[in-house]
Amino acid sequence: MPNPLPAVREQLVRQVVHWSAAVDELGDLGRFASPQAWRALERYLDTAIESAMRASLDRLRRQCALLRARLDAAETEREIAGARRELLSFRRRYVAVETMLDFYGDAINTRTSPALATYLNACDSLARESMRVLLEPLGLRTPAVLTYLDKGLGAAILKAGLRLWDGRSVSPVAAIRLVRHNLHRPTSLLHETGHQAAHLLEWVPELAAALETGVSGEIGRLWAGWASEIAADAYAFVHTGYAALAALHDVIAGDTDSVLRVQALDPHPTGYLRVLLGHAMCRRFFGAGPWDALARAWTHVYRVNDADEISAALLSTSVPRLPAIVEIVLERPYRALRGRSLVDRIDPSRVRPEALQELARAGGGALYRSSDWIRRECLRLLALSGYRAATMPERGDEVLREQEEWMRALGRMAMAA
Amino acid sequence: MPIDNVPRTGASASLTPFLDSYDAAALLPPPPRMRTSAAGDRLHDSYAGEPDAAPVAPSSLRESPFLSEYAESEEEAGDPMGELVDELLDGLHDEELDEAIGALADELRGLVAREPALEAENDGVREAMLRETVAPLVRAAQADIGRAAQAIGALDLGTAGEEEIDAAVDAAPLPEVTSPAFEFFLKGLRNKIKKVARSAARLARRGLTPALGLLLKPLLAKLQVLAKPMIDKVVAFALDKVPEPYKPLVATLAARLRGQVQGAATAVQGGSEPAPNAEPAEPTATTAPVPQEPATPDTAQAQQELDMALADVALAGDRVDREVIESGQVQPVVARDPYADLTRARERFVREITQAGGAEEAEVAVERFLPAVMVALRQGIRFFGRERVVGLLGKPIATLVAPLIGKKNAPALGKILADIGLRTFLHAEVDPATELEVAGQAIAATVEETVRRLAQLPDELVEEPETLAALAHEAFEASVGANFPATLVRSELRETERPGAWVLLPARGRKRVKKFSHVFDVTISPAVARSVRGYGSSTLAGLFRDRLRLPADATVAARVHLYEAVPGTSLAAIAQTEEARGLGSSDAAVWSQIQPLTPEAGLLLLGSPGLGRELPDGAEPSVPLVGQRFYYLEIAEAPPRPLGRESHVRVAVDPRQGQIRLGLYLSEVVAQKVATALRAKKPAVTVVADLRALLAPATGALGHANAHGLVRIHGLRRLGATPARAGAAGRGARQALRRQLGSLALNWAWKHLAANLDAVAPELIAKTDGPEDGVRLVFSFHVPGGLAGVGRLFRGHSHHVSDWPPRAPSRTTLTIQAGPRHA
């Protein structure tokens, strides 16, 4: 019987040549995102992403070169088997790197037109500003943000600093998915940046512990499991007030079961409680207001009695504790926040309706056009636009036009020189 | 070879600018003995560290700009033609067109810089490509002027007012062009058309020209014809060439009328003369030189020459050949390229000096290099004459550089310099050939600066060969301090104790700038930011607040990048090629962040005043001066590109009209603060007080010694400006008068605003509502009497003004405009 090793080796050589060529193909980043889309990014954002992509590619190239060298040197059956194992491992790495490149390429490619690119640039700025105001005073660097557009109901984030698919690269930016239906109501951005900020400050474990001990009994552990999402909701609230609650309401307001069912492993609080927690935050910091009507309608449409027995019990037990939970989340000092509470760090009274009205009065006709107002007050402008959209639906078109005007101006400011 | 092994003799280390560890003194001759002539005495004083003080104006001068000598002298102006030309040129000139021409040149420069392949091409290819790029702009400009001329021609010019003419010019939308810089240029040209029409109307009203229609037609025809050569000039600027100046007929005419042919011909060279106050009072070769030589052609030349040509048509109409004007035949733009010559000469010098076997070969290399340095130095030729300089300076300089050169010493020097400098930029190992080149470049830079320093000295100091040799030694030492790392230089010559070296960049190809290899990490307090002044009325605090939108009370962390201008440097090119955050574009909004590194800035930001260079009066960022230093603050919190403009103040004095105009530009940040206060119905006195505080850094510049560019006097644009006979004391008087005029106008402005704020509040608020950045308050003060005398004083004709300063203007108007434009 002829020695099979040369044939095995030959098959391996062909495969390695194939994968080597495939790696070369990956090197053209223009194949993942169009040059126009790359150019539409804020200059330092594209540098950060491209550097990360190229670093992964370089690592893959080195691994490929190593694989070729190993195969070239392989003579014995054992050595050839080792090269084959290496090839299989390389294929996995290739797919991981390709997945990463595809992810960023797709994200960048959502800037399909100059208008959309400008709008998403504005979202990047809003997201970054929302983190800067918390992180900078604490001596932490604000990560770059890449907002991209996708289908679906809810936003999501790939946090900066996390390990990526290849297990080696680190996410260079906070990549935030914004869903199309919420493009003009992007308060969900701030929920996602809340995740990023909490991650950088390591606030979630501390908050979870506080919730577990602060909310007595069985439901304490339940609420502790939701700490990550509660922190993010609280973050959106302190930045944009009622606008965040209204937008959250509209995303969550699905069928009865999805709103009322308590799922043990879901990191999100049950929809029913999430909205009522937002309402409790508004009540605590703003007093009476349009959020009361929202809560009345909410509890009228979604009745605890319609939930399954276990969920109904948990919901009923939780509702009276919401004011206490608000206190734990927003007003209690945390080590992560350097001994201060979240509302000490970001004052929600700046986005109470009276304050927003005062902002509109002070800014007058310049509010949505002046580079000074837009850059200085972009987060409160988002709160104001969201508040007006939520409370004046009959003037929805006008509110939308105003919001587009200032967001496009903000996006243009963020464009590279 | 270790650097310590350079052979030494027992010569005193104090004779060399270098430290013992790099003892070049070994081979140096003793310094020439000082002469005891009058010039020598002054020189000796400067050695003692007490340079002659600049003439100090008596206290009476500081209080009043009018010296008794002016009051006693009775020479009157008596130059109606010269004043008419001045008036016409003032009326034609448009600052926005200057900006547009600068922006166009920046864009074209950026185009070349962005295309590495193009950068490597020869001049002909680059020029052909740029001409092709601007061809659509030329067509659009000519078509727009033609259309506007037709529209104006259709008006009844006997009755049409300025607004009607403006409306006719703006009736059609701007031609569609491909870049914002092209569009800006076309807007500037429309301004020019309007100014041509207004100037012609003024002349017609005074009966100085034929009927308006008969004058306007050839004027606009001329403008249409000259659009192309003007754009060709901009192409030449973008390629760092110097277009030959236009020789206007009116200059000759006016000069003949005054019998001052020579003076006028000099005055119209379009920026070829140094700024009025550029000469140091009593310079020495060791003091840091006040940069004077433009590093790049002044793009303002393009409009100045266009205006001259238009003035030819307007004033010398009967004398010029109409057929030539209207036939479209114009001389092609001829441009020379002194910087390319210098680059080639420098490259040859670097090769020769690094291979030279001793002082004799070095002398040959230096003597071959000096002419190119002199050609690039306007003042060098003016002061010495090329032949004489080469003969007198070649040997002493060669003797001074001899210890650094040759196969024995240059490689070791190059290694040190590459370690401290070039490697920082390349982020890679440097090969021995490059190290050698670096050593040669440092020597070349030292020789160039030595010559520059000598060129600034008054003629009488350099009359004698021995004196010149002594001065060369002095200048060489100081130049070593400026071009070699501190670790190699004697402590008293060091500009800074910080590590680093000046490196010519880019490493390959035509050198565009010198950059200091060390980037400084600094924190800037609000107090320091308020104290560091830039061009005009700019301060760092203004830049931070108005353009970078940083909180007013923030301490700013920044990385400071340092640059030095060499022949061919433009701030646009620095901004284009640098990768520091906030740069990376030749756009004016970007390069205007680069600030002059004055001794004051060097002290406050870096603790090293020696790194700074004085900012000459009237210096403009669009025309960097060779040897001038700059810094750029890289700030992580700043936006990717600056927003809007900084608050500023400008004063324009029109003696003929008896009018002072003060333009107060409120940046978007300041304008919104004011509008917010007005909406809140705060008392006028409070709003004005707050505004005064907000603008204090900018308005404070009116009282600063360097107020030249802030207070502009009409009628001094070209002819008869800044007469030499006024002398240094006259300069002081004019400076004092500028400050006085500025302060006077500002006080009147604040008073008028406080009294009328309630009335103008609705308009002011409305003007801040639009998308334009900021708002402009333009105050026009009509001054009874007085100003005619001021005009004559600025022209150098002595005059006694008995009722100066006026107590209050006879009439004040305030106009409020959205957006930034000059007053």
Short mmCIF file of C-alpha atoms in Angstrom, two decimals, chain A:
data_model
loop_
_atom_site.label_atom_id
_atom_site.label_comp_id
_atom_site.label_asym_id
_atom_site.label_seq_id
_atom_site.Cartn_x
_atom_site.Cartn_y
_atom_site.Cartn_z
CA MET A 1 0.00 0.00 0.00
CA PRO A 2 1.50 3.38 -0.96
CA ASN A 3 2.46 5.79 1.79
CA PRO A 4 -0.60 8.05 2.33
CA LEU A 5 1.40 10.83 3.99
CA PRO A 6 2.38 12.70 0.79
CA ALA A 7 -1.25 12.71 -0.32
CA VAL A 8 -2.43 13.96 3.09
CA ARG A 9 0.25 16.59 3.02
CA GLU A 10 -0.75 17.64 -0.48
CA GLN A 11 -4.35 18.16 0.61
CA LEU A 12 -3.17 20.21 3.56
CA VAL A 13 -0.89 22.35 1.41
CA ARG A 14 -3.77 23.15 -0.92
CA GLN A 15 -5.98 24.13 1.99
CA VAL A 16 -3.33 26.32 3.54
CA VAL A 17 -2.78 28.08 0.22
CA HIS A 18 -6.54 28.57 0.01
CA TRP A 19 -6.80 30.08 3.51
CA SER A 20 -3.76 32.19 2.94
CA ALA A 21 -5.39 33.72 -0.14
CA ALA A 22 -8.58 34.16 1.84
CA VAL A 23 -6.68 36.12 4.50
CA ASP A 24 -5.24 38.35 1.79
CA GLU A 25 -8.75 39.00 0.56
CA LEU A 26 -9.78 40.12 4.04
CA GLY A 27 -7.03 42.71 3.93
CA ASP A 28 -9.03 44.99 1.68
CA LEU A 29 -11.23 46.72 4.24
CA GLY A 30 -13.03 48.51 1.42
CA ARG A 31 -14.81 45.20 0.79
CA PHE A 32 -16.49 45.36 4.18
CA ALA A 33 -17.61 48.96 4.06
CA SER A 34 -17.70 51.41 1.21
CA PRO A 35 -15.12 54.20 1.09
CA GLN A 36 -17.96 56.72 1.36
CA ALA A 37 -19.19 55.07 4.54
CA TRP A 38 -15.67 55.07 6.00
CA ARG A 39 -15.31 58.74 5.16
CA ALA A 40 -18.62 59.53 6.82
CA LEU A 41 -17.24 58.46 10.19
CA GLU A 42 -15.78 60.93 12.57
CA ARG A 43 -12.03 60.89 11.85
CA TYR A 44 -10.78 59.43 15.11
CA LEU A 45 -13.53 56.85 15.16
CA ASP A 46 -12.47 55.45 11.80
CA THR A 47 -8.86 55.39 12.97
CA ALA A 48 -9.78 53.43 16.11
CA ILE A 49 -11.86 50.90 14.24
CA GLU A 50 -9.48 50.48 11.35
CA SER A 51 -6.56 50.00 13.72
CA ALA A 52 -8.42 47.27 15.56
CA MET A 53 -9.42 45.57 12.32
CA ARG A 54 -5.90 45.71 10.97
CA ALA A 55 -4.44 44.42 14.24
CA SER A 56 -6.70 41.37 14.04
CA LEU A 57 -5.79 40.84 10.41
CA ASP A 58 -2.10 41.14 11.13
CA ARG A 59 -2.43 38.55 13.87
CA LEU A 60 -4.27 36.26 11.49
CA ARG A 61 -1.57 36.74 8.85
CA ARG A 62 1.12 35.84 11.34
CA GLN A 63 -0.81 32.74 12.35
CA CYS A 64 -1.16 31.80 8.71
CA ALA A 65 2.57 32.23 8.14
CA LEU A 66 3.21 30.07 11.16
CA LEU A 67 0.87 27.42 9.81
CA ARG A 68 2.65 27.39 6.47
CA ALA A 69 6.02 27.12 8.15
CA ARG A 70 4.81 24.29 10.31
CA LEU A 71 3.43 22.43 7.33
CA ASP A 72 6.61 23.04 5.33
CA ALA A 73 8.62 21.51 8.14
CA ALA A 74 6.24 18.57 8.75
CA GLU A 75 7.63 15.22 7.62
CA THR A 76 6.47 12.57 10.03
CA GLU A 77 2.91 11.42 10.45
CA ARG A 78 2.83 13.03 13.86
CA GLU A 79 4.05 16.33 12.55
CA ILE A 80 1.57 16.30 9.68
CA ALA A 81 -1.25 15.49 12.11
CA GLY A 82 -0.11 18.44 14.23
CA ALA A 83 -0.21 20.71 11.18
CA ARG A 84 -3.71 19.50 10.43
CA ARG A 85 -4.87 20.32 13.96
CA GLU A 86 -3.28 23.71 13.52
CA LEU A 87 -5.17 24.17 10.26
CA LEU A 88 -8.49 23.39 11.94
CA SER A 89 -7.70 25.86 14.68
CA PHE A 90 -6.75 28.44 12.08
CA ARG A 91 -10.10 28.00 10.28
CA ARG A 92 -11.88 28.87 13.52
CA ARG A 93 -9.72 31.93 13.99
CA TYR A 94 -10.36 32.98 10.42
CA VAL A 95 -14.11 32.76 10.89
CA ALA A 96 -13.86 34.71 14.14
CA VAL A 97 -11.85 37.50 12.51
CA GLU A 98 -14.14 37.54 9.50
CA THR A 99 -17.14 37.82 11.84
CA MET A 100 -15.50 40.78 13.53
CA LEU A 101 -14.67 42.51 10.26
CA ASP A 102 -18.16 41.81 8.98
CA PHE A 103 -19.70 43.25 12.12
CA TYR A 104 -17.84 46.55 11.89
CA GLY A 105 -18.18 46.64 8.12
CA ASP A 106 -21.94 46.19 8.35
CA ALA A 107 -22.17 48.77 11.11
CA ILE A 108 -20.20 51.34 9.14
CA ASN A 109 -22.10 50.55 5.96
CA THR A 110 -25.37 51.60 7.54
CA ARG A 111 -24.24 55.19 6.84
CA THR A 112 -25.68 54.76 3.39
CA SER A 113 -26.38 58.40 2.61
CA PRO A 114 -24.83 61.68 3.69
CA ALA A 115 -28.03 62.60 5.53
CA LEU A 116 -28.14 59.34 7.48
CA ALA A 117 -24.42 59.50 8.14
CA THR A 118 -24.82 62.98 9.60
CA TYR A 119 -27.70 61.80 11.76
CA LEU A 120 -25.76 58.82 13.07
CA ASN A 121 -22.79 61.09 13.75
CA ALA A 122 -25.13 63.10 15.95
CA CYS A 123 -26.11 59.90 17.75
CA ASP A 124 -22.40 59.14 18.29
CA SER A 125 -21.98 62.60 19.81
CA LEU A 126 -25.01 62.27 22.07
CA ALA A 127 -23.86 58.89 23.29
CA ARG A 128 -20.34 60.07 23.97
CA GLU A 129 -21.50 63.22 25.73
CA SER A 130 -23.81 61.18 27.96
CA MET A 131 -20.82 59.20 29.18
CA ARG A 132 -18.38 62.09 29.30
CA VAL A 133 -20.35 64.02 31.90
CA LEU A 134 -20.10 61.09 34.28
CA LEU A 135 -16.73 59.60 33.44
CA GLU A 136 -14.58 62.68 32.96
CA PRO A 137 -15.01 64.04 36.50
CA LEU A 138 -14.12 60.58 37.77
CA GLY A 139 -10.90 60.61 35.77
CA LEU A 140 -11.97 58.01 33.24
CA ARG A 141 -11.60 58.33 29.49
CA THR A 142 -14.80 58.37 27.48
CA PRO A 143 -14.80 55.61 24.88
CA ALA A 144 -15.48 56.32 21.23
CA VAL A 145 -18.94 55.39 20.01
CA LEU A 146 -20.09 53.90 16.72
CA THR A 147 -23.84 53.99 16.31
CA TYR A 148 -25.34 51.84 13.61
CA LEU A 149 -28.80 51.17 12.33
CA ASP A 150 -30.53 47.81 12.37
CA LYS A 151 -33.90 46.16 12.31
CA GLY A 152 -35.78 45.04 15.40
CA LEU A 153 -37.46 46.48 18.44
CA GLY A 154 -34.71 47.27 20.86
CA ALA A 155 -31.25 48.83 20.94
CA ALA A 156 -28.12 46.95 21.96
CA ILE A 157 -24.48 47.60 22.67
CA LEU A 158 -21.18 45.87 22.08
CA LYS A 159 -19.26 47.54 24.86
CA ALA A 160 -15.84 49.04 24.29
CA GLY A 161 -13.11 47.04 25.97
CA LEU A 162 -14.76 43.64 25.63
CA ARG A 163 -13.01 40.71 23.97
CA LEU A 164 -14.22 40.17 20.43
CA TRP A 165 -15.01 37.03 18.49
CA ASP A 166 -11.41 36.09 17.89
CA GLY A 167 -10.82 35.98 21.62
CA ARG A 168 -7.80 38.27 21.31
CA SER A 169 -8.94 41.61 19.97
CA VAL A 170 -10.60 44.13 22.20
CA SER A 171 -13.59 46.11 21.05
CA PRO A 172 -12.13 49.53 20.21
CA VAL A 173 -15.39 51.44 20.45
CA ALA A 174 -18.80 51.17 22.02
CA ALA A 175 -20.86 49.92 19.06
CA ILE A 176 -24.49 50.81 19.67
CA ARG A 177 -27.30 49.36 17.62
CA LEU A 178 -30.13 51.78 17.09
CA VAL A 179 -33.30 50.33 15.62
CA ARG A 180 -34.98 52.06 12.72
CA HIS A 181 -38.29 52.77 14.40
CA ASN A 182 -36.49 54.66 17.13
CA LEU A 183 -34.13 56.61 14.90
CA HIS A 184 -35.94 59.83 15.66
CA ARG A 185 -36.42 59.01 19.32
CA PRO A 186 -32.95 57.87 20.26
CA THR A 187 -33.18 57.97 24.05
CA SER A 188 -32.38 54.26 23.95
CA LEU A 189 -28.83 55.36 23.12
CA LEU A 190 -28.54 56.56 26.67
CA HIS A 191 -29.78 53.27 28.06
CA GLU A 192 -26.95 51.61 26.13
CA THR A 193 -24.32 54.13 27.23
CA GLY A 194 -25.58 53.47 30.75
CA HIS A 195 -24.45 49.87 30.26
CA GLN A 196 -21.04 51.07 29.07
CA ALA A 197 -20.56 53.57 31.88
CA ALA A 198 -21.70 51.09 34.53
CA HIS A 199 -19.28 48.54 33.09
CA LEU A 200 -16.35 50.96 33.21
CA LEU A 201 -17.21 52.03 36.76
CA GLU A 202 -18.01 48.47 37.91
CA TRP A 203 -21.25 49.76 39.34
CA VAL A 204 -23.52 46.82 38.54
CA PRO A 205 -22.23 44.32 41.16
CA GLU A 206 -22.48 46.99 43.81
CA LEU A 207 -25.97 47.96 42.72
CA ALA A 208 -27.02 44.31 42.62
CA ALA A 209 -25.86 43.83 46.17
CA ALA A 210 -27.70 46.95 47.27
CA LEU A 211 -30.90 45.77 45.60
CA GLU A 212 -30.62 42.31 47.08
CA THR A 213 -30.30 43.64 50.60
CA GLY A 214 -32.49 46.68 50.12
CA VAL A 215 -35.48 44.87 48.65
CA SER A 216 -36.34 42.32 51.29
CA GLY A 217 -37.31 38.73 50.74
CA GLU A 218 -37.33 36.57 47.64
CA ILE A 219 -37.82 39.45 45.27
CA GLY A 220 -34.58 41.08 46.43
CA ARG A 221 -32.61 38.44 44.56
CA LEU A 222 -34.91 38.88 41.57
CA TRP A 223 -34.28 42.63 41.49
CA ALA A 224 -30.56 42.07 42.00
CA GLY A 225 -30.54 39.95 38.84
CA TRP A 226 -31.99 42.89 36.97
CA ALA A 227 -29.38 45.35 38.26
CA SER A 228 -27.61 45.78 34.94
CA GLU A 229 -30.75 46.83 33.07
CA ILE A 230 -32.03 48.93 35.96
CA ALA A 231 -28.74 50.84 35.98
CA ALA A 232 -29.10 51.48 32.25
CA ASP A 233 -32.72 52.62 32.59
CA ALA A 234 -31.75 54.91 35.43
CA TYR A 235 -28.98 56.36 33.30
CA ALA A 236 -31.39 57.16 30.49
CA PHE A 237 -33.78 58.71 33.02
CA VAL A 238 -31.29 61.09 34.64
CA HIS A 239 -30.27 62.32 31.19
CA THR A 240 -33.62 62.65 29.48
CA GLY A 241 -36.34 62.31 32.11
CA TYR A 242 -39.82 61.60 30.84
CA ALA A 243 -38.64 61.25 27.22
CA ALA A 244 -36.80 58.06 28.21
CA LEU A 245 -39.86 56.64 29.96
CA ALA A 246 -42.20 57.41 27.06
CA ALA A 247 -39.87 55.79 24.55
CA LEU A 248 -39.33 52.79 26.80
CA HIS A 249 -43.07 52.41 27.22
CA ASP A 250 -43.62 52.32 23.47
CA VAL A 251 -41.01 49.63 22.95
CA ILE A 252 -42.23 47.43 25.79
CA ALA A 253 -45.95 47.82 25.15
CA GLY A 254 -46.38 44.47 23.42
CA ASP A 255 -48.72 41.63 24.11
CA THR A 256 -49.94 41.04 27.62
CA ASP A 257 -47.87 37.96 28.26
CA SER A 258 -44.60 39.62 27.26
CA VAL A 259 -45.32 42.51 29.60
CA LEU A 260 -46.47 40.55 32.61
CA ARG A 261 -44.45 37.36 32.59
CA VAL A 262 -41.57 37.26 35.06
CA GLN A 263 -38.67 35.30 33.54
CA ALA A 264 -36.05 34.30 35.98
CA LEU A 265 -33.08 34.37 33.63
CA ASP A 266 -34.01 37.50 31.74
CA PRO A 267 -31.65 40.32 32.74
CA HIS A 268 -34.43 42.81 31.97
CA PRO A 269 -37.00 43.56 34.65
CA THR A 270 -40.46 42.44 33.68
CA GLY A 271 -41.87 45.03 31.27
CA TYR A 272 -44.72 45.84 33.61
CA LEU A 273 -42.33 46.79 36.41
CA ARG A 274 -39.84 48.55 34.15
CA VAL A 275 -42.38 51.12 33.06
CA LEU A 276 -43.71 51.57 36.59
CA LEU A 277 -40.16 51.96 37.90
CA GLY A 278 -39.62 54.75 35.34
CA HIS A 279 -42.86 56.30 36.50
CA ALA A 280 -41.70 56.13 40.10
CA MET A 281 -38.50 57.91 39.13
CA CYS A 282 -40.49 60.69 37.47
CA ARG A 283 -42.76 61.01 40.52
CA ARG A 284 -39.83 61.11 42.91
CA PHE A 285 -37.94 63.84 41.04
CA PHE A 286 -40.55 65.72 39.08
CA GLY A 287 -43.76 65.34 41.12
CA ALA A 288 -47.04 65.04 39.26
CA GLY A 289 -47.03 65.16 35.50
CA PRO A 290 -47.96 63.47 32.26
CA TRP A 291 -46.22 60.30 33.43
CA ASP A 292 -49.12 59.76 35.82
CA ALA A 293 -51.52 59.40 32.91
CA LEU A 294 -49.06 57.04 31.27
CA ALA A 295 -48.95 54.90 34.41
CA ARG A 296 -52.72 54.91 34.76
CA ALA A 297 -53.13 53.77 31.18
CA TRP A 298 -50.41 51.18 31.67
CA THR A 299 -51.98 49.58 34.70
CA HIS A 300 -55.36 49.71 33.02
CA VAL A 301 -54.21 47.94 29.88
CA TYR A 302 -51.91 45.51 31.64
CA ARG A 303 -53.53 44.04 34.73
CA VAL A 304 -51.56 42.03 37.19
CA ASN A 305 -54.46 39.61 37.45
CA ASP A 306 -53.88 38.62 33.84
CA ALA A 307 -50.40 37.36 34.65
CA ASP A 308 -49.65 33.78 35.59
CA GLU A 309 -49.87 33.06 39.26
CA ILE A 310 -46.19 33.26 40.10
CA SER A 311 -45.63 36.38 38.04
CA ALA A 312 -48.71 38.04 39.54
CA ALA A 313 -47.39 37.41 43.02
CA LEU A 314 -43.98 38.81 42.23
CA LEU A 315 -45.41 41.86 40.51
CA SER A 316 -47.83 42.57 43.32
CA THR A 317 -45.05 42.32 45.87
CA SER A 318 -42.73 44.52 43.85
CA VAL A 319 -45.00 47.45 43.03
CA PRO A 320 -45.20 48.86 46.60
CA ARG A 321 -41.42 48.68 46.83
CA LEU A 322 -40.76 50.77 43.72
CA PRO A 323 -40.19 54.06 45.62
CA ALA A 324 -37.62 52.30 47.78
CA ILE A 325 -35.97 50.83 44.71
CA VAL A 326 -35.79 54.30 43.17
CA GLU A 327 -34.02 55.48 46.29
CA ILE A 328 -31.55 52.59 46.13
CA VAL A 329 -30.77 53.10 42.47
CA LEU A 330 -30.67 56.85 42.19
CA GLU A 331 -30.03 58.35 45.58
CA ARG A 332 -27.75 55.97 47.38
CA PRO A 333 -24.01 56.64 47.29
CA TYR A 334 -21.81 54.00 45.69
CA ARG A 335 -18.10 53.35 45.74
CA ALA A 336 -18.24 53.00 41.96
CA LEU A 337 -19.51 56.57 41.80
CA ARG A 338 -16.76 57.67 44.18
CA GLY A 339 -19.05 57.85 47.18
CA ARG A 340 -21.80 59.81 45.48
CA SER A 341 -25.21 58.86 44.16
CA LEU A 342 -26.16 58.81 40.50
CA VAL A 343 -28.35 61.91 40.89
CA ASP A 344 -25.44 63.68 42.57
CA ARG A 345 -23.41 62.95 39.48
CA ILE A 346 -26.12 63.69 36.90
CA ASP A 347 -28.90 65.88 38.18
CA PRO A 348 -32.29 64.84 36.76
CA SER A 349 -33.87 68.12 37.80
CA ARG A 350 -32.18 69.64 34.75
CA VAL A 351 -34.63 67.69 32.59
CA ARG A 352 -37.80 68.19 34.60
CA PRO A 353 -40.50 69.78 32.43
CA GLU A 354 -40.13 73.22 34.00
CA ALA A 355 -36.40 73.19 33.39
CA LEU A 356 -36.94 72.13 29.79
CA GLN A 357 -39.44 74.93 29.29
CA GLU A 358 -36.92 77.36 30.73
CA LEU A 359 -34.35 75.99 28.31
CA ALA A 360 -36.74 76.61 25.39
CA ARG A 361 -37.41 80.13 26.61
CA ALA A 362 -33.74 80.97 27.14
CA GLY A 363 -32.69 79.59 23.78
CA GLY A 364 -35.58 81.07 21.83
CA GLY A 365 -35.28 80.76 18.09
CA ALA A 366 -31.61 79.91 18.34
CA LEU A 367 -32.10 76.77 20.40
CA TYR A 368 -32.28 74.35 17.51
CA ARG A 369 -29.89 76.21 15.20
CA SER A 370 -27.08 77.67 17.25
CA SER A 371 -23.91 75.61 17.38
CA ASP A 372 -23.45 76.91 20.92
CA TRP A 373 -26.78 75.66 22.24
CA ILE A 374 -26.62 72.42 20.32
CA ARG A 375 -23.16 71.47 21.45
CA ARG A 376 -23.65 72.62 25.03
CA GLU A 377 -27.16 71.29 25.54
CA CYS A 378 -27.51 68.40 23.11
CA LEU A 379 -28.63 65.98 25.82
CA ARG A 380 -31.27 68.36 27.17
CA LEU A 381 -32.39 69.06 23.62
CA LEU A 382 -32.97 65.34 23.26
CA ALA A 383 -34.93 65.41 26.50
CA LEU A 384 -36.92 68.40 25.31
CA SER A 385 -37.68 66.95 21.89
CA GLY A 386 -38.68 63.67 23.52
CA TYR A 387 -40.86 65.43 26.06
CA ARG A 388 -42.58 67.51 23.41
CA ALA A 389 -43.11 64.48 21.17
CA ALA A 390 -44.60 62.56 24.11
CA THR A 391 -46.88 65.29 25.35
CA MET A 392 -47.81 67.05 22.10
CA PRO A 393 -48.48 64.28 19.62
CA GLU A 394 -50.64 66.65 17.58
CA ARG A 395 -47.50 68.69 16.85
CA GLY A 396 -45.46 65.62 16.08
CA ASP A 397 -44.34 66.78 12.63
CA GLU A 398 -43.12 70.12 13.93
CA VAL A 399 -41.26 68.48 16.81
CA LEU A 400 -39.68 66.02 14.42
CA ARG A 401 -38.52 68.80 12.08
CA GLU A 402 -36.95 70.67 14.98
CA GLN A 403 -35.22 67.56 16.21
CA GLU A 404 -33.89 66.76 12.75
CA GLU A 405 -32.60 70.31 12.43
CA TRP A 406 -30.54 70.29 15.58
CA MET A 407 -29.41 66.69 15.22
CA ARG A 408 -28.14 67.27 11.71
CA ALA A 409 -26.31 70.37 12.94
CA LEU A 410 -24.80 68.29 15.74
CA GLY A 411 -23.80 65.60 13.25
CA ARG A 412 -22.10 68.12 10.99
CA MET A 413 -20.09 69.42 13.94
CA ALA A 414 -18.79 65.94 14.56
CA MET A 415 -17.64 65.45 10.99
CA ALA A 416 -13.91 65.31 10.50
CA ALA A 417 -12.08 68.30 9.16
#
